[in-house]
Tab-separated table of C-alpha atoms and ligand atoms in Angstrom:
chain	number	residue	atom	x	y	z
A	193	UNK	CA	33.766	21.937	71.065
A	194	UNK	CA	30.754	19.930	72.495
A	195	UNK	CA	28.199	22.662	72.205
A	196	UNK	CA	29.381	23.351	68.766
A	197	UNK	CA	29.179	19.705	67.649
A	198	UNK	CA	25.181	19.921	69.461
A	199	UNK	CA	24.917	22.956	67.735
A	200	UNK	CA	25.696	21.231	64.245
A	201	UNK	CA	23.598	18.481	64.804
A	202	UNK	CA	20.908	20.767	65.520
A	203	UNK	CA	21.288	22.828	62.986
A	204	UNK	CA	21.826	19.954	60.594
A	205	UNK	CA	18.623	18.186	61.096
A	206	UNK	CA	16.085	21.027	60.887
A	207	UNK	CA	18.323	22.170	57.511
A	208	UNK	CA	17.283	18.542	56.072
A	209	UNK	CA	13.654	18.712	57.337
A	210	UNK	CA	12.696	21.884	55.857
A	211	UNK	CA	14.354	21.130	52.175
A	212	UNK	CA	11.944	19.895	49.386
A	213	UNK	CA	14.194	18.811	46.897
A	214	UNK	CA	15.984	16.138	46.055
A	215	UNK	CA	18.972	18.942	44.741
A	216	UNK	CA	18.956	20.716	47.722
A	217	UNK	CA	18.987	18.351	49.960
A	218	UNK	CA	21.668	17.253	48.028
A	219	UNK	CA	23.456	20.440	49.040
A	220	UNK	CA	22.672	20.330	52.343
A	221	UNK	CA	24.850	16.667	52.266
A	222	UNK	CA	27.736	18.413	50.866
A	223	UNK	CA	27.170	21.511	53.478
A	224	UNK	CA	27.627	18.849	56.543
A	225	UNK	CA	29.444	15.532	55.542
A	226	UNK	CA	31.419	17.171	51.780
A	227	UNK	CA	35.188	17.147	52.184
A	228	UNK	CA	34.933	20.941	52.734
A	229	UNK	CA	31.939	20.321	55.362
A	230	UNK	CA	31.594	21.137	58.692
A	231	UNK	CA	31.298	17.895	60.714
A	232	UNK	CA	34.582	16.880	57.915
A	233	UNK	CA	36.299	19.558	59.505
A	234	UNK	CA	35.859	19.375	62.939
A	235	UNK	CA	37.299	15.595	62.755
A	236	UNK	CA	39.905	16.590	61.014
A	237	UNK	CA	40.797	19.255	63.527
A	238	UNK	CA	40.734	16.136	66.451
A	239	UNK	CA	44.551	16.106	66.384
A	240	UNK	CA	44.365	19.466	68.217
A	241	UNK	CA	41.967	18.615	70.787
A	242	UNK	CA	43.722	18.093	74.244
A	243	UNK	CA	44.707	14.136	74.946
A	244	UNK	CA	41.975	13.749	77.911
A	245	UNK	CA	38.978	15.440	75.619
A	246	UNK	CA	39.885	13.568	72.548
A	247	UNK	CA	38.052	10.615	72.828
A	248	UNK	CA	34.861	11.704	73.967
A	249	UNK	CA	34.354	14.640	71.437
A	250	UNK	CA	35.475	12.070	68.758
A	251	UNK	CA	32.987	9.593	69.486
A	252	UNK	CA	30.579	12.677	69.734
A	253	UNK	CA	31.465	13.848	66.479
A	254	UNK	CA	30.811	10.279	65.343
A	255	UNK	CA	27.476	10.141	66.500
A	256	UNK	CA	26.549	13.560	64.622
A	257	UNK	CA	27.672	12.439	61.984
A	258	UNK	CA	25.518	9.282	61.909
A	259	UNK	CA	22.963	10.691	62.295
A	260	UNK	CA	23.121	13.681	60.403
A	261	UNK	CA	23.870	10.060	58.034
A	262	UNK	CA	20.396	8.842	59.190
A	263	UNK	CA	18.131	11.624	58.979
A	264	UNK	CA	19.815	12.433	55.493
A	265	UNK	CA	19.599	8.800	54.145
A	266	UNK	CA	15.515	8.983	55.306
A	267	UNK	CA	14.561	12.435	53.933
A	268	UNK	CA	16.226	10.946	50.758
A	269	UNK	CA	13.925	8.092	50.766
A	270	UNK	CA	10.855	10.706	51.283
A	271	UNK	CA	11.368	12.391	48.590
A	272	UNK	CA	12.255	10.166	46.407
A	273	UNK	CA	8.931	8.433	47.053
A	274	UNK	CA	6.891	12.163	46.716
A	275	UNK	CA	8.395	12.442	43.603
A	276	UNK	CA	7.465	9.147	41.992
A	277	UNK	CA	4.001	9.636	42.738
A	278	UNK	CA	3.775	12.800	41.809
A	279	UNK	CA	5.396	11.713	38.439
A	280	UNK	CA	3.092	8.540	38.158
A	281	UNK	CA	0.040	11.555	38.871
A	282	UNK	CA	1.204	13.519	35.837
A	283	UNK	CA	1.912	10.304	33.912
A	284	UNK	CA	-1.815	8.481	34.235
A	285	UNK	CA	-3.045	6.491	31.671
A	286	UNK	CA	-6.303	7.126	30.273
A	287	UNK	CA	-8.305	3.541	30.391
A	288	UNK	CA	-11.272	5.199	28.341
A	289	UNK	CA	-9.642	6.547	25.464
A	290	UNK	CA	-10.147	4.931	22.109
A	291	UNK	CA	-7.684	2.437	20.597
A	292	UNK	CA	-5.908	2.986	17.550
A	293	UNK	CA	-7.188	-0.343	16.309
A	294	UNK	CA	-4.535	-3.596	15.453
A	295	UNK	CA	-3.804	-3.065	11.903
A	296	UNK	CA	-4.805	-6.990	10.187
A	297	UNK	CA	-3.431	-8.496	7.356
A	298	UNK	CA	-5.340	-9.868	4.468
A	299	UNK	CA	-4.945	-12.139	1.612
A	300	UNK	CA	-3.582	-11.356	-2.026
A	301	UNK	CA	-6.692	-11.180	-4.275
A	302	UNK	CA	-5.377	-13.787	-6.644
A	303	UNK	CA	-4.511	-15.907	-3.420
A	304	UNK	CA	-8.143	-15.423	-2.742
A	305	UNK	CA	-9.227	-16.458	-6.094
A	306	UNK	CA	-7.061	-19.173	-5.938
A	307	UNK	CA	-8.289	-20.865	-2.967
A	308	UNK	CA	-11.811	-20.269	-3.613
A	309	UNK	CA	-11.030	-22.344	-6.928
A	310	UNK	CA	-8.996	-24.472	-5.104
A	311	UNK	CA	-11.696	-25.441	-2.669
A	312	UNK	CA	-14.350	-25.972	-5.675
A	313	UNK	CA	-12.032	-28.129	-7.110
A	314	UNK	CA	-11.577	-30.824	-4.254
A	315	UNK	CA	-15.224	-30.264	-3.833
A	316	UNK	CA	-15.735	-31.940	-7.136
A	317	UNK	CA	-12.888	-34.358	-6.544
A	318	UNK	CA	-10.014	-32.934	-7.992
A	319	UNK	CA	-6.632	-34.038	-6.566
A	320	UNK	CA	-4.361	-31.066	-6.566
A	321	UNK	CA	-1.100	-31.146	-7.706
A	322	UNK	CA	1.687	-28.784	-8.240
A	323	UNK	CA	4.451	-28.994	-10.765
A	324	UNK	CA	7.926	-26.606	-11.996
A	325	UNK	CA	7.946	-23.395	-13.274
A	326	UNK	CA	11.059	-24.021	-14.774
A	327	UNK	CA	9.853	-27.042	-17.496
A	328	UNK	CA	11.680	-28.770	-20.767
A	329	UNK	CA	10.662	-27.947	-24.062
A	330	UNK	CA	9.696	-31.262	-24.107
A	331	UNK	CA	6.791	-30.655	-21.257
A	332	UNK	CA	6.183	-27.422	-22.103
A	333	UNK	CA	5.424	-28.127	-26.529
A	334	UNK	CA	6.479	-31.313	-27.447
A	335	UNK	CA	4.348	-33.531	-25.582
A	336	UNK	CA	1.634	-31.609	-26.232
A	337	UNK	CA	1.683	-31.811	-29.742
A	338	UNK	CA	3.483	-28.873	-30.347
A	339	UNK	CA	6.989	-29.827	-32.601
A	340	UNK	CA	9.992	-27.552	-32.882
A	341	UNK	CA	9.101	-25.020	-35.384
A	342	UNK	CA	5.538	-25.305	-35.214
A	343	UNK	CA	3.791	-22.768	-35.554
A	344	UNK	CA	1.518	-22.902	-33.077
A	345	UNK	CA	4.506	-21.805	-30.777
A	346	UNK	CA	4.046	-18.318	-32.191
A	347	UNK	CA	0.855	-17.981	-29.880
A	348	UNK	CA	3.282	-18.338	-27.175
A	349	UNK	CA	6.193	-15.775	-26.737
A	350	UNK	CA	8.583	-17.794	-24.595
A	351	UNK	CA	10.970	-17.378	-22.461
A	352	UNK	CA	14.095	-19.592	-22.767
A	353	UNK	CA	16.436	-20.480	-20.219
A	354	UNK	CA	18.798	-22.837	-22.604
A	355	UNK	CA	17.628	-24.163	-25.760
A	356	UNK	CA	15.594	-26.378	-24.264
A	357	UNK	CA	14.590	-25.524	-20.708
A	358	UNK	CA	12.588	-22.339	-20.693
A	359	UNK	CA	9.677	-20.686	-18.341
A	360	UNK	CA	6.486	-22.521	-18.524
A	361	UNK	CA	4.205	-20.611	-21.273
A	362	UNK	CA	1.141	-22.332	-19.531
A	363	UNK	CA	0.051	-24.892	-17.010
A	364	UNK	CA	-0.593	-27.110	-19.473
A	365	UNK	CA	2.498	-29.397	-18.736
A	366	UNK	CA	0.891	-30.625	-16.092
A	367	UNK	CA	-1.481	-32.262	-17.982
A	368	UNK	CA	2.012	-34.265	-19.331
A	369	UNK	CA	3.374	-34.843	-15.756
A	370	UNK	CA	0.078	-36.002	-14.369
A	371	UNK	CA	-0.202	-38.891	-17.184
A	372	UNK	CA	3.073	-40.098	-15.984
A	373	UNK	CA	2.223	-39.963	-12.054
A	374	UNK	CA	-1.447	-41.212	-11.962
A	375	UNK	CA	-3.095	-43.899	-13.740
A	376	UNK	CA	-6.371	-43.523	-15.240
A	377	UNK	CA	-9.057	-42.681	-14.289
A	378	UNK	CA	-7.816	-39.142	-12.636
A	379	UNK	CA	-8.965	-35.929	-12.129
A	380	UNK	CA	-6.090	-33.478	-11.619
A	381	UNK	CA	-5.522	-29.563	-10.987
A	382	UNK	CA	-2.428	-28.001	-10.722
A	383	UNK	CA	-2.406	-23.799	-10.142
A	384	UNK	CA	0.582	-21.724	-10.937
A	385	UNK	CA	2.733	-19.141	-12.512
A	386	UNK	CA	3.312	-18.911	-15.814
A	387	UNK	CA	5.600	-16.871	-18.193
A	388	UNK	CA	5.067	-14.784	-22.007
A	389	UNK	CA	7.209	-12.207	-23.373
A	390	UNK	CA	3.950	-10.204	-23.325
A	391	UNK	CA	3.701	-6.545	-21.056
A	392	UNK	CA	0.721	-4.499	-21.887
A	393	UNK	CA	-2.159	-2.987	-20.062
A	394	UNK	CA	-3.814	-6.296	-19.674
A	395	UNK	CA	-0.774	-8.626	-20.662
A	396	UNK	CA	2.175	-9.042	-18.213
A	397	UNK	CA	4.842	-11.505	-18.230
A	398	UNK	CA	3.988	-13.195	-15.189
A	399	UNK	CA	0.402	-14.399	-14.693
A	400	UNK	CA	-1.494	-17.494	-13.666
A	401	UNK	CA	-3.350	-20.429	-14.533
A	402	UNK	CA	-4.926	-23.593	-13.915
A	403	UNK	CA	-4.746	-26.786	-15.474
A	404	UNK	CA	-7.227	-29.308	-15.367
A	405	UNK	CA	-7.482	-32.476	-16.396
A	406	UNK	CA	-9.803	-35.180	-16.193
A	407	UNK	CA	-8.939	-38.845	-17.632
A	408	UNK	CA	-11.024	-41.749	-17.731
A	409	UNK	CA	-13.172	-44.086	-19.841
A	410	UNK	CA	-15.730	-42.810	-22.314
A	411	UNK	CA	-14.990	-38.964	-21.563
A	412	UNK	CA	-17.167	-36.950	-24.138
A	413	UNK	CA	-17.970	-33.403	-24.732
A	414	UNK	CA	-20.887	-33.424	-23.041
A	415	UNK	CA	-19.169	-34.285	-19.594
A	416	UNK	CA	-16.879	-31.426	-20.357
A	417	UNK	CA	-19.585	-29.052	-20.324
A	418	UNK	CA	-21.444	-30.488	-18.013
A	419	UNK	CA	-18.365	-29.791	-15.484
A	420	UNK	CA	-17.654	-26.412	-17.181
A	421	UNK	CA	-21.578	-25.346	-16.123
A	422	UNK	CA	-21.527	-26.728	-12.579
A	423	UNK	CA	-17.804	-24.612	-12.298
A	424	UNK	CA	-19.078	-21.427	-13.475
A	425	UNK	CA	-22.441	-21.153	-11.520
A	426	UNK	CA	-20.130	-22.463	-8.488
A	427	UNK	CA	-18.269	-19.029	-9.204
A	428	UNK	CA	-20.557	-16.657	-10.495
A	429	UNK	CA	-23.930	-18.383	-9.265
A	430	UNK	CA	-26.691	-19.904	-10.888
A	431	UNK	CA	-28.305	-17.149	-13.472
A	432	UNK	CA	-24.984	-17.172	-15.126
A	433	UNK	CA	-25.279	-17.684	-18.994
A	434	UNK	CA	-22.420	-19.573	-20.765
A	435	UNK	CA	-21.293	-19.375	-24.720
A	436	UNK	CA	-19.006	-21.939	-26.708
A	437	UNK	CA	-16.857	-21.025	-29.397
A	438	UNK	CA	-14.595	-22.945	-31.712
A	439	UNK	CA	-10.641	-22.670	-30.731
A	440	UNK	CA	-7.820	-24.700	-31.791
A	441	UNK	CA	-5.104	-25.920	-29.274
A	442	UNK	CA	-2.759	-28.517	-30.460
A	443	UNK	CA	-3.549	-30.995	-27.690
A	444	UNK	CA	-7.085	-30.845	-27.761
A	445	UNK	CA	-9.312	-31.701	-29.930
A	446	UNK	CA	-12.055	-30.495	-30.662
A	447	UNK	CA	-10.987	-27.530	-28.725
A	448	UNK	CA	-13.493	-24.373	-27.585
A	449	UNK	CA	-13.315	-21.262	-26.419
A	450	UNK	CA	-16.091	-20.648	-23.291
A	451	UNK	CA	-17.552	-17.282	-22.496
A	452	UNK	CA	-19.884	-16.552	-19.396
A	453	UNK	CA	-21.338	-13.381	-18.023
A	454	UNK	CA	-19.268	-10.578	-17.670
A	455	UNK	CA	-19.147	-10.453	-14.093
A	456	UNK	CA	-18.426	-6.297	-14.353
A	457	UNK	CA	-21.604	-5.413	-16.038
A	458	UNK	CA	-23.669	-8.450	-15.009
A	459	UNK	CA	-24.340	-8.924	-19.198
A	460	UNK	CA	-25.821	-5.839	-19.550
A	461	UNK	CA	-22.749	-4.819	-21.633
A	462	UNK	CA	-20.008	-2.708	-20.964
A	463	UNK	CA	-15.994	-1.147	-22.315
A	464	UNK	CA	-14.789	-4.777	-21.024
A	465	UNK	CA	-16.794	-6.976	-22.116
A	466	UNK	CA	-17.017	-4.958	-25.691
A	467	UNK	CA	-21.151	-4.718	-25.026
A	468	UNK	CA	-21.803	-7.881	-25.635
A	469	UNK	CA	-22.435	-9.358	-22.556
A	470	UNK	CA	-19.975	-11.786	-22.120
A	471	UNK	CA	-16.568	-12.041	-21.077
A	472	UNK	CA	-14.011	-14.998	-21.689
A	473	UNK	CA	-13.871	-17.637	-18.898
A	474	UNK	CA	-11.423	-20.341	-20.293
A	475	UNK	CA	-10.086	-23.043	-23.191
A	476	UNK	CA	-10.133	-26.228	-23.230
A	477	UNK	CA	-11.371	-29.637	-25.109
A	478	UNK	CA	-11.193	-33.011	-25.682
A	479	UNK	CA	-7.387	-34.718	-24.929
A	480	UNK	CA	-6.152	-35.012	-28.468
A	481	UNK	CA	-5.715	-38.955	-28.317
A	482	UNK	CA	-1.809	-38.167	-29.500
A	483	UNK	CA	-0.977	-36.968	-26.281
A	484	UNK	CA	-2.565	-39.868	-24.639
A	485	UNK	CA	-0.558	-42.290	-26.688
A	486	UNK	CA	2.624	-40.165	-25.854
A	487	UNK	CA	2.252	-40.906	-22.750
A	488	UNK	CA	1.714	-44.342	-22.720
A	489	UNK	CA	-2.200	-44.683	-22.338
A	490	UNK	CA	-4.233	-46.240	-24.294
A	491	UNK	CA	-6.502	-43.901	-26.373
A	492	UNK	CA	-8.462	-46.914	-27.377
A	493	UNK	CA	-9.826	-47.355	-23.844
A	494	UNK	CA	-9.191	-44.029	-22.166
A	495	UNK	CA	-10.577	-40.486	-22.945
A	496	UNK	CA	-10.604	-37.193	-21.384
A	497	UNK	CA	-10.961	-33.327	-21.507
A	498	UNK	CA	-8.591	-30.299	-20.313
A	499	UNK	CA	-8.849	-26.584	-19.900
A	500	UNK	CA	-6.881	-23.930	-18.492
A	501	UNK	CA	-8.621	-20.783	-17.276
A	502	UNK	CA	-5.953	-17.713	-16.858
A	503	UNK	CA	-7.175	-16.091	-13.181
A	504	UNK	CA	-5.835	-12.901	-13.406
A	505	UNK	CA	-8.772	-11.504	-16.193
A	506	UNK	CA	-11.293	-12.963	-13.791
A	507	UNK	CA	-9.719	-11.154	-10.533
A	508	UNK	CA	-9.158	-7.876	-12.006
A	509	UNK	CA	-13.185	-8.041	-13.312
A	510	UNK	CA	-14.339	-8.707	-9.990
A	511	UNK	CA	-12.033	-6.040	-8.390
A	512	UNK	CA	-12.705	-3.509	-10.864
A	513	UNK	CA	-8.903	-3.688	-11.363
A	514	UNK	CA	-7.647	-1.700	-14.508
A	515	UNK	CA	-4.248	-2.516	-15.016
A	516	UNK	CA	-3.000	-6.473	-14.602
A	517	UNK	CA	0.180	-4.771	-13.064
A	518	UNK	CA	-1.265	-3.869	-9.850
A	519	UNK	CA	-1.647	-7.618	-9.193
A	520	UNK	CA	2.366	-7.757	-9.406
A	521	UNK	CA	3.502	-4.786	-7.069
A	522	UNK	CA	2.450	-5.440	-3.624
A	523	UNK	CA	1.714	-1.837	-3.905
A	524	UNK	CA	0.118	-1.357	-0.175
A	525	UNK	CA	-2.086	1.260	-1.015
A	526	UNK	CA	-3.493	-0.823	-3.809
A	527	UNK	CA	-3.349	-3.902	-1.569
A	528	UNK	CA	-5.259	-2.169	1.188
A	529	UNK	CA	-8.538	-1.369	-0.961
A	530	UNK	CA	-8.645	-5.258	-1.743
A	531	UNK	CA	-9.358	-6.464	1.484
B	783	LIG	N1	-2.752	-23.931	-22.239
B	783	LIG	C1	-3.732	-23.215	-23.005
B	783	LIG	C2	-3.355	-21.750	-23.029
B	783	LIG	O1	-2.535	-21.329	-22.250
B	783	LIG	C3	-5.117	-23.386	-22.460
B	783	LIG	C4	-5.619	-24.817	-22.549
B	783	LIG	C5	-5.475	-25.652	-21.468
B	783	LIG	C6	-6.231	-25.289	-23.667
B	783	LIG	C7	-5.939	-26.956	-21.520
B	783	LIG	C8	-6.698	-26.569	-23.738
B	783	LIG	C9	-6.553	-27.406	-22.691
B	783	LIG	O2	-3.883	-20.983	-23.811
């Protein structure tokens, strides 16, 4: 019984030295110490070994087993270590291999727009101000000198809400809001969203504006243009030529129209700009002194000019956008050529 417990021990050990594996040695485990294996049943078999013998062979067969236990427990450890490193050889990283680049956000093109206009603005001393979407009928036509059933509210196709809240047609009541939140003299521009029942090519319900507005004593025409000028080579730079043309808006008066270089064909002429050089930059005119008075400031003492240049014409020109739509679908691969 001794020499075959020696004999399993020796056997045992040189089985777990010369396995490679983690599976086999695995094996090997269930060989010696499984509930079929050896050493298992040679102490189960104790209860047959004579009285006197008993308790040396069974602390003999302990011993084997421990360290059978032992050397098992360290090959183990071995291998498991061989095979990490031989994993973390297969697995190396390649330091010197080309990123795939971080992938950076950029800003809408109309955002840019905006905040280059923005900036000009405050520049010139412009206070900035921003006002509903959602505006009264009253804001939106009647304090600008627009009546129910005028019919200057067939150049705007509105959108109504109830009878008399509807989408803002234009930025223009601002101009309304600011004469009841500042007292003159004020400069004001407010930015935003506004709404027609309009969808073409170059029309789409939702596009933008700005309002401006500029309120204080002995305002004339010439100051209007003056500022117009200054804005305009401040955009497009210096050679830029400017045209006026009579308009009529309701709450200005006299009202114009002003061109400047079309900023795709540099005035040469082109499809946009109908080969004549120029391209429409924005209305505007002197406050019709009715508006003042609705608002409770004295026309007598205060004057002051407005215009509202639409953006989107302006960023799809410099873009070399085609459609106004693109500016509304956040369209990725339409975004992506814009930065
Ligand atoms: N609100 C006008 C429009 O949308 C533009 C405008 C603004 C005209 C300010 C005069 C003064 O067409």
């Amino acid at each position: 019984m001794k020499q075959k417990l020696e004999e399993i021990l020796k056997n045992g050990l040189c089985e777990i030295e010369k396995v490679s594996d983690l599976k086999s040695l695995d094996e090997v485990r269930v060989t010696y110490l499984g509930k079929a294996g050896v050493l298992t049943q040679i102490l189960r078999g104790m209860r047959d070994v004579p009285a006197e013998e008993r308790r040396e062979i069974g602390s003999l067969a302990n011993s084997v087993r421990e360290q059978i236990e032992k050397k098992l427990s360290e090959k183990w450890a071995n291998l498991e270590n061989e095979k990490l490193l031989a994993d973390m050889e297969k697995e190396k990283v390649d330091i010197t291999e080309p990123s795939k680049g971080v992938k950076r956000g950029a800003l809408h093109p109309l955002t840019r727009f905006n905040n280059k206009f923005m900036e000009m603005c405050v520049e010139m001393g412009f206070t900035v101000i921003q006002t509903p979407e959602i505006e009264t009928d009253y804001n939106n036509f009647e304090a600008l000198n627009v009546p129910k059933n005028h019919p200057a509210r067939d150049m705007q196709d509105s959108l109504y809400i109830t009878e008399n809240i509807l989408l803002r047609t234009h930025t223009s009541p601002a101009q309304v809001r600011a004469m009841h939140m500042f007292k003159p003299p004020f400069k004001i521009v407010c930015p935003g969203r506004v709404y027609r029942n309009d969808d073409d090519s170059s029309h789409s319900p939702i596009f933008n504006q700005f309002e401006a507005l500029v309120i204080d004593e002995n305002v004339s025409l010439k100051d209007f243009m003056t500022m117009v000028k200054e804005m305009a080579v401040r955009l497009y730079g210096k050679d830029v030529k400017m045209r006026v043309r009579p308009a009529y808006f309701p709450f200005t008066e006299p009202s114009i129209e002003i061109d400047a270089t079309c900023q795709m064909c540099g005035g040469k002429g082109c499809s946009l700009c109908k080969g004549t050089g120029f391209s429409e930059f924005f209305g505007g005119g002197i406050v019709n002194p009715r508006i003042l008075e609705m608002a409770g400031i004295d026309s007598n003492k205060y004057s002051g000019f407005a215009f509202g240049p639409g953006i989107d014409r302006s960023v799809m020109v410099t873009n070399k956008i085609p459609n106004i739509k693109y500016l509304f679908r956040n369209d990725l691969r339409f975004l992506k050529q814009m930065r």
